[in-house]
Coordinates of C-alpha atoms in Angstrom, one line a residue:
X1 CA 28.5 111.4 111.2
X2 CA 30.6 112.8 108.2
X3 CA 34.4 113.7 109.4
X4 CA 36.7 115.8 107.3
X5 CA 39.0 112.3 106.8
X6 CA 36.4 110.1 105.2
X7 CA 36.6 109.2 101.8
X8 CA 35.2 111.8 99.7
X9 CA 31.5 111.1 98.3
X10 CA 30.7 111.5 94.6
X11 CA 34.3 112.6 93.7
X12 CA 37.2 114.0 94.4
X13 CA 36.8 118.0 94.8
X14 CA 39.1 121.0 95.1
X15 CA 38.3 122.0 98.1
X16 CA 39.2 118.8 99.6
X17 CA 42.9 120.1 99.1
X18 CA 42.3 122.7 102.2
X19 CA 39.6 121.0 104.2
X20 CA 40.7 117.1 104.0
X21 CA 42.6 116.0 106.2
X22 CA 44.5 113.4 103.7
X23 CA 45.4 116.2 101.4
X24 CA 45.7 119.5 103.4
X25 CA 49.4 118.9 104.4
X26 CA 50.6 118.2 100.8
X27 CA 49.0 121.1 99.9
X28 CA 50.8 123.6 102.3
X29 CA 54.0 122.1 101.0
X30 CA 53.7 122.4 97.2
X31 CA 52.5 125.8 98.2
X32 CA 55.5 126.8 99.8
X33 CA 58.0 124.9 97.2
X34 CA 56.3 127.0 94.7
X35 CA 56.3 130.4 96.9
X36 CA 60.3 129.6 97.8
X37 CA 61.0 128.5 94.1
X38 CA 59.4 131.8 93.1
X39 CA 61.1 134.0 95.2
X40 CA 64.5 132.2 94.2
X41 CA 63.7 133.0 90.2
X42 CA 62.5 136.7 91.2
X43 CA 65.6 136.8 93.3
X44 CA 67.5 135.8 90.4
X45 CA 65.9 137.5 87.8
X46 CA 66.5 141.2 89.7
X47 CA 70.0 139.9 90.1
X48 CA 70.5 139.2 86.3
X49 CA 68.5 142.2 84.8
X50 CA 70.7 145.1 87.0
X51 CA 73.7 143.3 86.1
X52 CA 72.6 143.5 82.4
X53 CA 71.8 147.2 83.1
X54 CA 75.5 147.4 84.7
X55 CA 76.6 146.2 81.4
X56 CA 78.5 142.9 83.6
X57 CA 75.8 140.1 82.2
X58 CA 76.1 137.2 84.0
X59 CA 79.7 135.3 81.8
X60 CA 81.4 132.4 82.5
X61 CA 83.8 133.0 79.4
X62 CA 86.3 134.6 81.6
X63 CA 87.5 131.3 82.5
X64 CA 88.6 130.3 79.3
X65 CA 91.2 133.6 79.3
X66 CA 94.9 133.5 80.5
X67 CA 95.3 133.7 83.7
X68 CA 98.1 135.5 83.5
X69 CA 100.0 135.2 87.2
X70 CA 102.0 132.1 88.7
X71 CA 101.1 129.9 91.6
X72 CA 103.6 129.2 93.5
X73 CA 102.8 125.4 95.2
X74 CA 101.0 123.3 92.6
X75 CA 100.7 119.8 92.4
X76 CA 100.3 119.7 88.3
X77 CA 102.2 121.5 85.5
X78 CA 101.0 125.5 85.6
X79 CA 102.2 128.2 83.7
X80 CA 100.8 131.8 83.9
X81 CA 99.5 131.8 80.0
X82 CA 97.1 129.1 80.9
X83 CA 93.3 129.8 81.5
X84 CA 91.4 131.0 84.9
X85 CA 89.5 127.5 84.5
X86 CA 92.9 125.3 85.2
X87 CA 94.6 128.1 87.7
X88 CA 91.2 127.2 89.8
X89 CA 91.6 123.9 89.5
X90 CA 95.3 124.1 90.9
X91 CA 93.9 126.0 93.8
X92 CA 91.0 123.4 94.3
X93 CA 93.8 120.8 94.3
X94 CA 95.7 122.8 96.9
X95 CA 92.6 122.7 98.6
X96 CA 92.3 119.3 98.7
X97 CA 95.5 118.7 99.6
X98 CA 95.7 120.5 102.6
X99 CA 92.3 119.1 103.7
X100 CA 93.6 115.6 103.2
X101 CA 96.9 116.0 105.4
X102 CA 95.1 118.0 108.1
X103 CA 92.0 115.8 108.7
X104 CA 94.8 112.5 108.5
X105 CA 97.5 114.1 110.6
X106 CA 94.5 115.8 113.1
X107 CA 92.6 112.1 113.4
X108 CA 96.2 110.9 114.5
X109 CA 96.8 113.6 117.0
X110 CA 93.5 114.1 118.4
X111 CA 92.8 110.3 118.7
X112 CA 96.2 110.0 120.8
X113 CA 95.3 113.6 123.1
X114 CA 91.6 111.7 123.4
X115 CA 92.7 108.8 125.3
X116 CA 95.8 110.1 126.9
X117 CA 93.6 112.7 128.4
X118 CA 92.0 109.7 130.5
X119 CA 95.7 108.2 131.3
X120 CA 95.4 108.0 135.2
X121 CA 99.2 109.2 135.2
X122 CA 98.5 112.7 136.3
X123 CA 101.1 114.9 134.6
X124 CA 100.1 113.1 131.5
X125 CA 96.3 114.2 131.9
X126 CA 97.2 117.8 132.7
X127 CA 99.4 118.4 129.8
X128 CA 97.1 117.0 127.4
X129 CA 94.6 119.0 129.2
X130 CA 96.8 122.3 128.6
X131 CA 97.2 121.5 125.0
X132 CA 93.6 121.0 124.7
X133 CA 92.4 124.4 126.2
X134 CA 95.5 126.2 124.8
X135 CA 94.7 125.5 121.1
X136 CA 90.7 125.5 120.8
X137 CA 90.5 129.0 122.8
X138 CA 92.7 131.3 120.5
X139 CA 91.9 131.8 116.9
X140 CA 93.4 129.2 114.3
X141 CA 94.0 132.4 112.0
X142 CA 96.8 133.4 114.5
X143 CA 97.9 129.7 114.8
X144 CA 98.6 130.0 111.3
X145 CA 100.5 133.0 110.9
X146 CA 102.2 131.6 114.5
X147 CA 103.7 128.7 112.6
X148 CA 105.2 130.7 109.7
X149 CA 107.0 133.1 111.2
X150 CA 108.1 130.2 113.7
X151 CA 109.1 128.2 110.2
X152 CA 110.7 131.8 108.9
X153 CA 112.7 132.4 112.1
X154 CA 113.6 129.0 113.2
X155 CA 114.5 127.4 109.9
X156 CA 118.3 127.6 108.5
X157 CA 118.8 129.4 104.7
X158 CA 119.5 127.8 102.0
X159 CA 123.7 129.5 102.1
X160 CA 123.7 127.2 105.2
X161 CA 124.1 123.9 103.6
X162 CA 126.6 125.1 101.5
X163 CA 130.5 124.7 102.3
X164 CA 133.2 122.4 103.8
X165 CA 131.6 122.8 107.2
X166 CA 127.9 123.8 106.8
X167 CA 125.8 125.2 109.5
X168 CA 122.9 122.6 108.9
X169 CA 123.2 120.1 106.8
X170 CA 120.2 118.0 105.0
X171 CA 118.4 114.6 106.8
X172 CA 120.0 111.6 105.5
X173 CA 121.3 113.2 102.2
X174 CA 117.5 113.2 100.8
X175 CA 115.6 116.0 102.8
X176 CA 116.5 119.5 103.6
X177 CA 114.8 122.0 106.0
X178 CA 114.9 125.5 105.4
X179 CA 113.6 129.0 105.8
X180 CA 111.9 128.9 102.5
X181 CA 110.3 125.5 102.9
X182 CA 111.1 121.7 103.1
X183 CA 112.8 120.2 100.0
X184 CA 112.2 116.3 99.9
X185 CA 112.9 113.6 97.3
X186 CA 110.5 113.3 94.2
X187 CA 108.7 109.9 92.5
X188 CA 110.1 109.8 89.2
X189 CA 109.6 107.4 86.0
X190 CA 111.8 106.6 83.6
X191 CA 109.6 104.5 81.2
X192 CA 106.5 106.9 82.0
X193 CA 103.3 106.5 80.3
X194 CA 102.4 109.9 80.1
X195 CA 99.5 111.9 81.3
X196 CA 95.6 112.7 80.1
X197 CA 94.6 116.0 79.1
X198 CA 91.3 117.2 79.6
X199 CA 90.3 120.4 78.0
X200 CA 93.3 122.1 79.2
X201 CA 91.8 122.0 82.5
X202 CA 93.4 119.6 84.4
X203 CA 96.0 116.0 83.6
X204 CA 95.7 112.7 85.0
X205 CA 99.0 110.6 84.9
X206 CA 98.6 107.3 83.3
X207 CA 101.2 105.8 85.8
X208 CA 99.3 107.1 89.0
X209 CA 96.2 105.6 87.2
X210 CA 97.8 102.0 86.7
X211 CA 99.3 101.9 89.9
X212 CA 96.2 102.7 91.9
X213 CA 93.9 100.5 89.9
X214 CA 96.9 97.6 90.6
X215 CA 96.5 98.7 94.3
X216 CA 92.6 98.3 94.4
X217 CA 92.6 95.1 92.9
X218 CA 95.0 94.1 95.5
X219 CA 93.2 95.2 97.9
X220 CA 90.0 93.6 96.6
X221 CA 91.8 90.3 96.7
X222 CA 93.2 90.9 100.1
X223 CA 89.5 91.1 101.3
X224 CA 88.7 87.9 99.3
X225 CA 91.5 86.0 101.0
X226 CA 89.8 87.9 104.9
X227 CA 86.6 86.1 103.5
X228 CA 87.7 83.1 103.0
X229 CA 89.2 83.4 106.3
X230 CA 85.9 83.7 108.4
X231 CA 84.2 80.8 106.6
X232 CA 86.8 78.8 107.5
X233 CA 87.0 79.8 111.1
X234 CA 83.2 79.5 111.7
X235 CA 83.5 76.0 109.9
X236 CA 86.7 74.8 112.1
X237 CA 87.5 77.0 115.0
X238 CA 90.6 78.1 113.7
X239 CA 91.6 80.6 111.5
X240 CA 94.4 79.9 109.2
X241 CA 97.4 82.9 109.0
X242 CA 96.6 85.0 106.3
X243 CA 99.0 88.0 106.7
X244 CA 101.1 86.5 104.2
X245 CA 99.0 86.5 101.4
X246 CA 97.6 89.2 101.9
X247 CA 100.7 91.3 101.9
X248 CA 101.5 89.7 99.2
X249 CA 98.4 90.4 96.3
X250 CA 98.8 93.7 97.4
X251 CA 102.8 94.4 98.2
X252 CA 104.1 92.4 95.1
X253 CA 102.0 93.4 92.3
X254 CA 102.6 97.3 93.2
X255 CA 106.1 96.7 93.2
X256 CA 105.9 95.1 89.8
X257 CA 104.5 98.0 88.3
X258 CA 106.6 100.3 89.9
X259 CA 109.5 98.4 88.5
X260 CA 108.1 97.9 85.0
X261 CA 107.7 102.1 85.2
X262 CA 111.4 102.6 85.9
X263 CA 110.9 104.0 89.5
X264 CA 113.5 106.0 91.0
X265 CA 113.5 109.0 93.3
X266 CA 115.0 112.6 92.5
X267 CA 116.5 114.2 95.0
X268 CA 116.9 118.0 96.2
X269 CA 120.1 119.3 95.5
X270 CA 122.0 122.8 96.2
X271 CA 122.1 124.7 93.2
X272 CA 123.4 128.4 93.3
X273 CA 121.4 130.4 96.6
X274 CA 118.6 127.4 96.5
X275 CA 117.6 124.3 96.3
X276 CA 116.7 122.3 93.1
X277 CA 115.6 119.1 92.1
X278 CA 112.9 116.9 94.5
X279 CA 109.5 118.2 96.2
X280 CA 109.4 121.9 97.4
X281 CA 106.8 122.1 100.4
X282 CA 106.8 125.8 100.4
X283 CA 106.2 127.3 104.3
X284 CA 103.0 128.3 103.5
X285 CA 102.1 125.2 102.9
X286 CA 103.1 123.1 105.9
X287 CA 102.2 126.2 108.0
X288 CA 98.5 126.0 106.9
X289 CA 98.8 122.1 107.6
X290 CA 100.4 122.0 111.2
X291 CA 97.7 124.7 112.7
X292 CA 95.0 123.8 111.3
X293 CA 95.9 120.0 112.3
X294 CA 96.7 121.0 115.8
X295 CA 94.1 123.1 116.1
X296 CA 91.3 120.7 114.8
X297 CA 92.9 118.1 116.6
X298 CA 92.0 120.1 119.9
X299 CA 88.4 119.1 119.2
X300 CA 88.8 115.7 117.8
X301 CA 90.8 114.9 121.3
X302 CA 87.7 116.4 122.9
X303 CA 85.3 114.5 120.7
X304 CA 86.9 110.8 121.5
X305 CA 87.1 111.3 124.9
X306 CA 83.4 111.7 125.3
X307 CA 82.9 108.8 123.3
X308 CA 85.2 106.7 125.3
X309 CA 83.6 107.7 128.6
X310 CA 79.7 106.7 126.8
X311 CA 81.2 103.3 126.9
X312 CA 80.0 101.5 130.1
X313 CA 83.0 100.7 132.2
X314 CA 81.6 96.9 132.2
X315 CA 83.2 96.8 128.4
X316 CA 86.8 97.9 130.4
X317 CA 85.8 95.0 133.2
X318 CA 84.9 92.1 131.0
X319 CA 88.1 93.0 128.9
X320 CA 90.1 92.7 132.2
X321 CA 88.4 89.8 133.2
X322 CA 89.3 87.9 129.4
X323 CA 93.0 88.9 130.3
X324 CA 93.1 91.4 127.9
X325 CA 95.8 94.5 128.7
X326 CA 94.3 97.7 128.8
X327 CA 96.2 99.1 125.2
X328 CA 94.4 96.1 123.7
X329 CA 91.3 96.8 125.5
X330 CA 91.4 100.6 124.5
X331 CA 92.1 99.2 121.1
X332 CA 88.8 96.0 120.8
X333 CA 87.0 96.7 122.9
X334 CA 86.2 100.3 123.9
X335 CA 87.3 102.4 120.3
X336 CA 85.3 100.4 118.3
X337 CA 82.1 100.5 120.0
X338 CA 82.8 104.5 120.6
X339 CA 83.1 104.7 116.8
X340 CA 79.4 105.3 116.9
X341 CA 79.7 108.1 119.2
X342 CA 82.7 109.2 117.5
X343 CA 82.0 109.5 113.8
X344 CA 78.7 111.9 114.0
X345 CA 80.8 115.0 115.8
X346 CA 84.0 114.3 113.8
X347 CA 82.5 114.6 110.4
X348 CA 81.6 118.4 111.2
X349 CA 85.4 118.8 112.6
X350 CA 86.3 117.5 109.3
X351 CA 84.2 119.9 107.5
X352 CA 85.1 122.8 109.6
X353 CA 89.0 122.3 108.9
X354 CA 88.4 121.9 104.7
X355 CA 86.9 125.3 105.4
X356 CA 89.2 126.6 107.7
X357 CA 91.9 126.2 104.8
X358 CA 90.4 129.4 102.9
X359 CA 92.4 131.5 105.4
X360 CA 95.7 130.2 103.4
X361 CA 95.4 133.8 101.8
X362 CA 97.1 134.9 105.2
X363 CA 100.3 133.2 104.5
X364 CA 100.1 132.9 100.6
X365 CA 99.3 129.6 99.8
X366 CA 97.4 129.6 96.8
X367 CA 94.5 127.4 97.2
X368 CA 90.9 127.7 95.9
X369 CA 89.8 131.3 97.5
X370 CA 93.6 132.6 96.5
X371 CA 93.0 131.8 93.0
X372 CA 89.5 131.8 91.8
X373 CA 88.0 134.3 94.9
X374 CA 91.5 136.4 94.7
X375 CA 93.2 137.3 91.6
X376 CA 91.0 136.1 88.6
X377 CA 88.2 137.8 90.6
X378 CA 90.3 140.7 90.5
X379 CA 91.9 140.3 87.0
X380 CA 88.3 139.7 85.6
X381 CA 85.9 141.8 87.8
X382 CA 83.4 138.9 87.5
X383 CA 82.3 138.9 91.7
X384 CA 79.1 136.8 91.6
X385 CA 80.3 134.1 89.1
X386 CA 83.6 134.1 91.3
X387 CA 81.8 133.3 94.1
X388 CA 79.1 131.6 93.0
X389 CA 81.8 128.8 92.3
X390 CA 83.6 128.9 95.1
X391 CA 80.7 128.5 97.3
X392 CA 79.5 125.5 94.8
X393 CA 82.7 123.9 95.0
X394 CA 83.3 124.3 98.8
X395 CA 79.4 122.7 98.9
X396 CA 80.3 119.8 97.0
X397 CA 83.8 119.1 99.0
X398 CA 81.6 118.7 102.6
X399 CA 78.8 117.0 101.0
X400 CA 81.5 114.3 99.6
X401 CA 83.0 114.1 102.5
X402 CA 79.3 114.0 104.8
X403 CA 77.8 111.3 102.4
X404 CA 81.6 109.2 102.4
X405 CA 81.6 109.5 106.4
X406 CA 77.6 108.7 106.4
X407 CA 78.1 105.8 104.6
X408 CA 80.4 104.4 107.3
X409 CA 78.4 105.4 109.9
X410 CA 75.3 103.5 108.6
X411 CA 78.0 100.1 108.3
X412 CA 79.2 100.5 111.9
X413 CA 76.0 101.3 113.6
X414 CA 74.3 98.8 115.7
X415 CA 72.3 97.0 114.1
X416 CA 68.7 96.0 115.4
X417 CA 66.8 92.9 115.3

């Protein structure tokens, strides 16, 4: 007897796309890839031809106009005559920025809440506890504008440094805390090698460049000296003491360009009602960073102690049993094995805080949706291209940072035999 799934007999025939068995799933797919695809162009297509009507055609152009207004924390040169294209790509950096020291600064914090949350001190549990509960149940936009009017209030003026007998007076001659932000010393080169230019857009110093590619290959070698290392312990028994060296491929040859550069800091100094000179962290800035890092770190804490308590407590009892002190078994034995509990949860908290920075806007800190989503969509009326960017940038930013964290997932996982 004939079934649906037996080969087909005298050739293959259309209808075998619908009635076989070996076919009738591919075919429902392409069909709905085509019906989804189709709906996306029609979609589109409306979208275009009322716009055209509108007279606002679809127009990327607008991005090669002045921008025509400042930003006020930058990490590259800016100037309000250059284009919308570079004045988003200041805010994307600002962006970026912010992500970076939140996600470090909220791994560091909730990391230490995570285990001290399982301290069998009691006063130590319960106020980790109350910072836990306290920062994940009230909104991180109020957080935010928490810290800056704590940073606006609590923070000397700049008048205050000045005179014989100053009311505050600046951290070890180099740093100065103040109402209108932090003021810290600046990397500076007298032998610089300049910078690349591309398209106006955005620079990339030459002297960053050579020391980070010094760095890596330092870094590179460090891991071929760590090699090196395990073949000769699995040989031998022993493993020979390698901290030396490997400080050394990658402390020496950094210094070496540093020196060859003409590295010296720049320091703040008073200069009329303000500061001048160094790094200005503007309030909005380290505002934005503190509550979103406390406020992720909340859920991080939350996140590492359910991965330490997946580890069976036979791990904590064969550590014990070695000799090994519970900060060194916490540290072995249990952290990295709840790595693979760990990592899956945090990457989302990572991807929730580089989204969390859009609210910057509340405090003024220009980043991506200040600039590009704020006033060049205003200056240039151009909504859908505005934020069709935004949302394509903010799309690529998690998926780095999923496939990144993905990646080390896959190298940490158990593997089976």
């Amino acid at each position: 007897m004939a079934t649906a799934s037996d080969p087909p007999q005298g050739g293959f025939q259309f209808s075998q796309l619908i009635y076989d068995t070996r076919y009738r799933s591919m075919t429902i797919q392409v069909a709905t890839l085509i019906g989804v695809l189709a709906l996306f162009f029609w979609l589109g297509a409306n979208v275009t031809q009322n716009l055209a009507d509108l007279g606002k055609p679809i127009d990327f152009g607008f991005l090669g106009e002045p921008a025509g207004y400042d930003i006020n924390q930058r990490l590259i040169e800016y100037d309000n005559q250059d284009i919308h294209a570079r004045a988003a790509f200041v805010g994307l950096l600002n962006t970026l920025l912010v992500a970076f020291l939140g996600c470090t600064l909220a791994t560091v914090i909730g990391v230490l809440v995570g285990v001290l949350r399982l301290s069998h001190n009691w006063l130590v549990a319960r106020v980790m506890t109350i910072y836990v509960e306290t920062f994940r149940n009230v909104p991180v936009l109020l957080w935010i504008v928490l810290a800056m009017a704590v940073m606006i209030e609590a923070l000397p003026q700049p008048r205050d440094f000045r005179g014989d007998d100053p009311a505050a007076s600046m951290v070890f001659d180099a740093a100065a805390f103040t109402n209108r932000g932090v003021y810290i010393p600046e990397p500076l080169f007298s032998r610089s090698l300049g910078d690349f230019s591309f398209f106006g857009i955005f620079d990339i110093s030459i002297d960053l460049l050579a020391i980070l590619a010094v760095l890596g290959a330092g870094i590179y070698a460090a891991k071929l000296i760590g090699r090196q290392a395990d073949r000769i312990q699995n040989r031998t028994g022993l493993r020979p003491t390698t901290w030396y060296k490997t400080l050394g491929v990658i402390v020496v040859p950094v210094l070496a360009v540093l020196a060859i550069l003409g590295f010296h800091l720049g320091y703040p100094e008073l200069k009329g009602f303000n500061f001048g000179g160094g790094i200005h962290l503007r309030n909005s800035l380290i505002a934005l960073w503190l509550a979103l890092s406390f406020y992720t770190a909340a859920f991080i804490a939350e996140i590492v102690r359910g991965g330490i308590m997946a580890i069976s407590k036979g791990q904590s009892e064969a550590a014990a049993a070695l000799g090994l002190r519970p900060s060194r078994t916490m540290r072995l034995v249990i952290l990295p094995q709840a790595l693979r509990v760990i990592i899956p949860p945090l990457i989302s908290q990572y991807l929730n805080l580089t989204k969390n920075s859009s609210l910057a806007i509340a405090v003024g800190y220009m980043d991506l949706t200040g600039t590009l989503m704020g006033i060049t969509l205003n200056q240039s009326g151009r909504e859908l291209e505005c934020v069709l960017l935004t949302m394509l940038v903010y799309l690529a930013i998690s998926l780095c940072i999923s496939g990144a964290f993905n990646i080390y997932n896959q190298r940490v996982k158990l593997k089976e035999r």
